[in-house]
PDB file of C-alpha atoms in Angstrom:
ATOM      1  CA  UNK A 112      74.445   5.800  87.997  1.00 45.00           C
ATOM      2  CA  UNK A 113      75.470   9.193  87.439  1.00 49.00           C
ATOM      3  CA  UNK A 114      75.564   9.065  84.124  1.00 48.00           C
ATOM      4  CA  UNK A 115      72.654   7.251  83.657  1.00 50.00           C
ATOM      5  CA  UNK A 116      70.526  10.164  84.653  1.00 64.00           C
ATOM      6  CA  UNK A 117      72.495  12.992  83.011  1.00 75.00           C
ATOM      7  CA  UNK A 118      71.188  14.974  80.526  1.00 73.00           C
ATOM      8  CA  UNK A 119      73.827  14.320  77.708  1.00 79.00           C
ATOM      9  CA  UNK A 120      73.251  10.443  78.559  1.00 80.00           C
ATOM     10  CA  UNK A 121      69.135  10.958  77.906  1.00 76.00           C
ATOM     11  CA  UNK A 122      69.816  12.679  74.424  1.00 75.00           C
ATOM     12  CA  UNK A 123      72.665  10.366  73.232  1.00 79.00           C
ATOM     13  CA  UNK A 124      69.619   7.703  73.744  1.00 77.00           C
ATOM     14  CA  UNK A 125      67.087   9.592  72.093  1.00 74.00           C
ATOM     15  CA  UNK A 126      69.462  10.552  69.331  1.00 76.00           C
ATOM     16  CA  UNK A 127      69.985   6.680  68.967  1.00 76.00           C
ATOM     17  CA  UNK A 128      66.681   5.633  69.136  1.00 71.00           C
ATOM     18  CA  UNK A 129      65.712   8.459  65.843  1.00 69.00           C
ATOM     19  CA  UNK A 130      68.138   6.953  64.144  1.00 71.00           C
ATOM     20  CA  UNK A 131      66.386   3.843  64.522  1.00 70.00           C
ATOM     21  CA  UNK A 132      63.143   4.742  63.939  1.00 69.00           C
ATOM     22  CA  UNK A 133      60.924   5.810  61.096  1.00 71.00           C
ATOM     23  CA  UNK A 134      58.969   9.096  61.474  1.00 72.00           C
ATOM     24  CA  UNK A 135      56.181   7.115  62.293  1.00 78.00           C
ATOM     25  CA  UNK A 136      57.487   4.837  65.108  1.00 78.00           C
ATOM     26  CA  UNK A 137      59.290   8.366  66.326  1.00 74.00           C
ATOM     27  CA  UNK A 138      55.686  10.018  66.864  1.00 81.00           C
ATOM     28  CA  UNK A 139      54.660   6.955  68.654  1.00 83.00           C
ATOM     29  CA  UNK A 140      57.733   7.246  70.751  1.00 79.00           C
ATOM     30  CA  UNK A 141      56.749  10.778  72.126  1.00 82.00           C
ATOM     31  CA  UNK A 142      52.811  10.054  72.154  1.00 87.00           C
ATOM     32  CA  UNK A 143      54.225   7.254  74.697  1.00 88.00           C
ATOM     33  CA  UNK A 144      56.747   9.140  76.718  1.00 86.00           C
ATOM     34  CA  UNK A 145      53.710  12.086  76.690  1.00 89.00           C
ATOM     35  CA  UNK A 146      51.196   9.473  78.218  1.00 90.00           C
ATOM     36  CA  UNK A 147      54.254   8.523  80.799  1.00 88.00           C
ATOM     37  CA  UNK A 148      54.117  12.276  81.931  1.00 88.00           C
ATOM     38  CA  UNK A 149      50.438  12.562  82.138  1.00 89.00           C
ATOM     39  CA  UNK A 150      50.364   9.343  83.959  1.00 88.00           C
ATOM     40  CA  UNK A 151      52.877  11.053  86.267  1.00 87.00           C
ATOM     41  CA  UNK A 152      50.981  14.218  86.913  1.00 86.00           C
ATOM     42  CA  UNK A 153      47.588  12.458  87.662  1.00 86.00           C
ATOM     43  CA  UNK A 154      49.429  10.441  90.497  1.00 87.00           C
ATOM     44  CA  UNK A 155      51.078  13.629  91.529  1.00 88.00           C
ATOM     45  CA  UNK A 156      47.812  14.824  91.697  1.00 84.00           C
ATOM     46  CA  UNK A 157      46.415  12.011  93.700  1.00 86.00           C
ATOM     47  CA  UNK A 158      49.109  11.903  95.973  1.00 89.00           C
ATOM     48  CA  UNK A 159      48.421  15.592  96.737  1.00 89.00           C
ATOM     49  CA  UNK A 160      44.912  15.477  97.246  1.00 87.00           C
ATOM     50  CA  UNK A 161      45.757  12.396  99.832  1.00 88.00           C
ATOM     51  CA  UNK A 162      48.007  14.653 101.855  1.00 89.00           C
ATOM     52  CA  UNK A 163      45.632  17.685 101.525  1.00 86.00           C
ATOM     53  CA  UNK A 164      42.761  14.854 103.219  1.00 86.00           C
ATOM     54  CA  UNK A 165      45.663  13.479 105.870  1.00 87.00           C
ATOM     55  CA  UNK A 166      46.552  17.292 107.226  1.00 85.00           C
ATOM     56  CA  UNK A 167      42.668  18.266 106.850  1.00 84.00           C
ATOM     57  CA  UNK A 168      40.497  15.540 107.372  1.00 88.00           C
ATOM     58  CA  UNK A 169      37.152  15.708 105.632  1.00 86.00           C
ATOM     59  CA  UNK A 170      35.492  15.343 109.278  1.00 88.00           C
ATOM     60  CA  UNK A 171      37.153  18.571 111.119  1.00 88.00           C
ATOM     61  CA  UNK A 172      38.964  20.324 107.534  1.00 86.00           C
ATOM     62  CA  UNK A 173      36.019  23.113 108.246  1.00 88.00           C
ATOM     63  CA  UNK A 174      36.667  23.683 111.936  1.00 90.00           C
ATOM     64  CA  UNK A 175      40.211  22.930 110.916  1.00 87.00           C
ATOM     65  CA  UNK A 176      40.320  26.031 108.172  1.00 86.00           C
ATOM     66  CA  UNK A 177      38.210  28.259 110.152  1.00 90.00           C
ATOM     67  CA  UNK A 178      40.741  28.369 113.236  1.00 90.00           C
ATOM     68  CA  UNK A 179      43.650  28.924 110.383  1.00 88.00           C
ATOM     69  CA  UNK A 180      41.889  31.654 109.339  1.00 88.00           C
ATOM     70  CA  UNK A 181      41.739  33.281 112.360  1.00 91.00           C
ATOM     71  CA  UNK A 182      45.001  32.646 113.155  1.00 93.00           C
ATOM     72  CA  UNK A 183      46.055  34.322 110.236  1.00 92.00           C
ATOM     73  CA  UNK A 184      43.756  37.055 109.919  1.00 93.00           C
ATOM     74  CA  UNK A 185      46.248  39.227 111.598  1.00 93.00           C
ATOM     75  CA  UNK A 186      48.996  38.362 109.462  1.00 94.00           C
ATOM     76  CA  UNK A 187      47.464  39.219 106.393  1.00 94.00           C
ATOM     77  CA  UNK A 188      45.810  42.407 107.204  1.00 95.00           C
ATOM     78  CA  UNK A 189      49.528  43.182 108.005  1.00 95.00           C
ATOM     79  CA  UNK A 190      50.531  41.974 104.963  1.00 95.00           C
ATOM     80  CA  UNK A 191      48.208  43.996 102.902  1.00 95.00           C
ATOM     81  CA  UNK A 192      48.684  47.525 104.889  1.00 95.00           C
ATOM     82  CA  UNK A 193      52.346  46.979 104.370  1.00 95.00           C
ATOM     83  CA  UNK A 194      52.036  46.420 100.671  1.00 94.00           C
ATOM     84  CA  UNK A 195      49.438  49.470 100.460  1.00 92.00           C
ATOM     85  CA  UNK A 196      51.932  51.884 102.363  1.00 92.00           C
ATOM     86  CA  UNK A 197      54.586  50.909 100.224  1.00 90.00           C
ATOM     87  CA  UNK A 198      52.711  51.247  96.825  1.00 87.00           C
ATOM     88  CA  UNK A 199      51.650  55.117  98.422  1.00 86.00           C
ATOM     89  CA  UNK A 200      55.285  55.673  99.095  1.00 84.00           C
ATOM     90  CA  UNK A 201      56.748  54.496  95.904  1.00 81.00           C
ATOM     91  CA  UNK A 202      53.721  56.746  94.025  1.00 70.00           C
ATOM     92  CA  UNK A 203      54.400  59.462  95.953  1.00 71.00           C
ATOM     93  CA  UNK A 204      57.809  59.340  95.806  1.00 70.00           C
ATOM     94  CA  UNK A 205      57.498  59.093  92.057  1.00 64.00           C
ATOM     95  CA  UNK A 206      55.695  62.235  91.903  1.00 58.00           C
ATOM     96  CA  UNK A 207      57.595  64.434  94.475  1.00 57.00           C
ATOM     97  CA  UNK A 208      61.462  63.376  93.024  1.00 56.00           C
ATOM     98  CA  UNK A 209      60.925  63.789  89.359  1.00 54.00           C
ATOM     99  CA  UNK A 210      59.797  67.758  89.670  1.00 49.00           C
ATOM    100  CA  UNK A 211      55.960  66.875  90.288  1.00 50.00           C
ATOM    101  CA  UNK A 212      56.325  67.913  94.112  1.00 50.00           C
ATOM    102  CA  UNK A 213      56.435  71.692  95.689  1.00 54.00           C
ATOM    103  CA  UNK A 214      59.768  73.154  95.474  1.00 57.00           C
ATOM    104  CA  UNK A 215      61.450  70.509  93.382  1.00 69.00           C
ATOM    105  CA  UNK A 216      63.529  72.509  90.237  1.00 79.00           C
ATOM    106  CA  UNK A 217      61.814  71.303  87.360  1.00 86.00           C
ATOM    107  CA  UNK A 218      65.064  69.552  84.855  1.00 86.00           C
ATOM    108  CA  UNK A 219      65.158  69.269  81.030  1.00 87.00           C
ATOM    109  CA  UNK A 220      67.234  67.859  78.640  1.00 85.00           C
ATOM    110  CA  UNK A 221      70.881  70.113  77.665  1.00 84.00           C
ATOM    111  CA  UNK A 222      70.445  71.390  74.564  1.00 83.00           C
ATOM    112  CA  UNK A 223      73.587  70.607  72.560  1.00 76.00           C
ATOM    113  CA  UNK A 224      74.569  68.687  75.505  1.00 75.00           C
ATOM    114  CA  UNK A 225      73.546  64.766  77.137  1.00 72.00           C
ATOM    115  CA  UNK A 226      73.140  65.975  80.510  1.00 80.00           C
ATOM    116  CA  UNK A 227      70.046  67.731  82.736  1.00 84.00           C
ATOM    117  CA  UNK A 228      69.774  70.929  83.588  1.00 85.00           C
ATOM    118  CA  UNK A 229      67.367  73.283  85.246  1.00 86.00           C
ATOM    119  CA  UNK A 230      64.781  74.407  82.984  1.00 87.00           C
ATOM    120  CA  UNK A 231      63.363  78.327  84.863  1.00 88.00           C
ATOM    121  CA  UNK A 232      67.684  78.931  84.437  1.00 84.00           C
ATOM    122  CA  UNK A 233      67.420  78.427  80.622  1.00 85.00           C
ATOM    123  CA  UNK A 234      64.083  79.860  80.028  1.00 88.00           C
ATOM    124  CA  UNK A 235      64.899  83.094  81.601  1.00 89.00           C
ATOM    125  CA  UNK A 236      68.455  83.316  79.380  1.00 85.00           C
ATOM    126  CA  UNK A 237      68.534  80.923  76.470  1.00 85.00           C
ATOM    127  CA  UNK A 238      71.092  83.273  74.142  1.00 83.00           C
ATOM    128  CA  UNK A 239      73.248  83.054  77.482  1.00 81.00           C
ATOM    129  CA  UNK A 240      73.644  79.934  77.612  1.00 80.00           C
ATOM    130  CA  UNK A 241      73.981  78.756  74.141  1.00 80.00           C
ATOM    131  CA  UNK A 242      76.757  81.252  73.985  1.00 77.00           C
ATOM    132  CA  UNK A 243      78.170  79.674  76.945  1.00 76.00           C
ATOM    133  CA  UNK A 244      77.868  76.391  76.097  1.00 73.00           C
ATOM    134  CA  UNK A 245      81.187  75.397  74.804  1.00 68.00           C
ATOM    135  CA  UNK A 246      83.310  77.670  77.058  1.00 65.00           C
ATOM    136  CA  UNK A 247      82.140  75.859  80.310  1.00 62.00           C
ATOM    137  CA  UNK A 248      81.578  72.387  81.526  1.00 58.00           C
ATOM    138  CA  UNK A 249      77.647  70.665  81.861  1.00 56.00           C
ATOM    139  CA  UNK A 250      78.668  71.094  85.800  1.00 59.00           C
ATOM    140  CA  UNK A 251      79.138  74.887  85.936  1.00 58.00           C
ATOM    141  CA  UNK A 252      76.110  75.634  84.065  1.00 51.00           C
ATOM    142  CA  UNK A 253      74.168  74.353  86.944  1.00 56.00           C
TER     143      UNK A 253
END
């Protein structure tokens, strides 16, 4: 039964079944097995609109949804505050940690180098550090 459901068992039979077939019949073939699927889907469908009516009957489903709703009024105000703080922190986070905030030592790229370093350090003394630059390590230029 295994086997019969497998993947490798469905293409072997599909494999078998082009080999049979003309390009003609083969189109048929999927035009069928496409109308199996929609057929599928509609009941899917159908089944879900039943339970949707069972769990919220058409008589009550507006008293029904209004007392949801106020049940989870609450929950979502929550929700969105929470998501709102977090989107200010990770903006202003963003800002303050890459050299946009007060304080923070602006970094650039090392000339002749793959590494950051502070950029007021090399501004002030570029001939220093280029002449510098392969007597000491990226760390000791910091």
């Amino acid at each position: 039964m295994g086997e019969e459901i497998s993947m490798s068992y469905v293409l072997g039979r599909l494999r078998e079944k082009e080999r049979d077939l003309g390009a003609e019949d083969w189109m048929n073939c999927v035009l069928e097995k496409l109308k199996e699927w929609l057929e599928v889907l509609e009941n899917f469908g159908a089944s879900l609109i039943g339970k949707v009516d069972e769990v919220f009957p058409p008589e009550t489903r507006e008293e029904l949804l209004r007392h949801w709703l106020r049940v989870a009024t609450p929950f979502i105000i929550g929700t969105v505050a929470l998501l709102l703080f977090i989107w200010f922190c990770r903006c202003c986070c963003r800002c303050c940690c890459r050299g946009g905030g007060r304080g923070a030592v602006k970094m650039m790229i090392a000339p002749g180098r793959g590494g950051l370093i502070p950029r007021p350090g090399f501004e002030a003394n570029p001939r220093s550090y280029f002449r510098d630059l392969r007597g000491k390590p990226l760390d000791e230029l910091l």
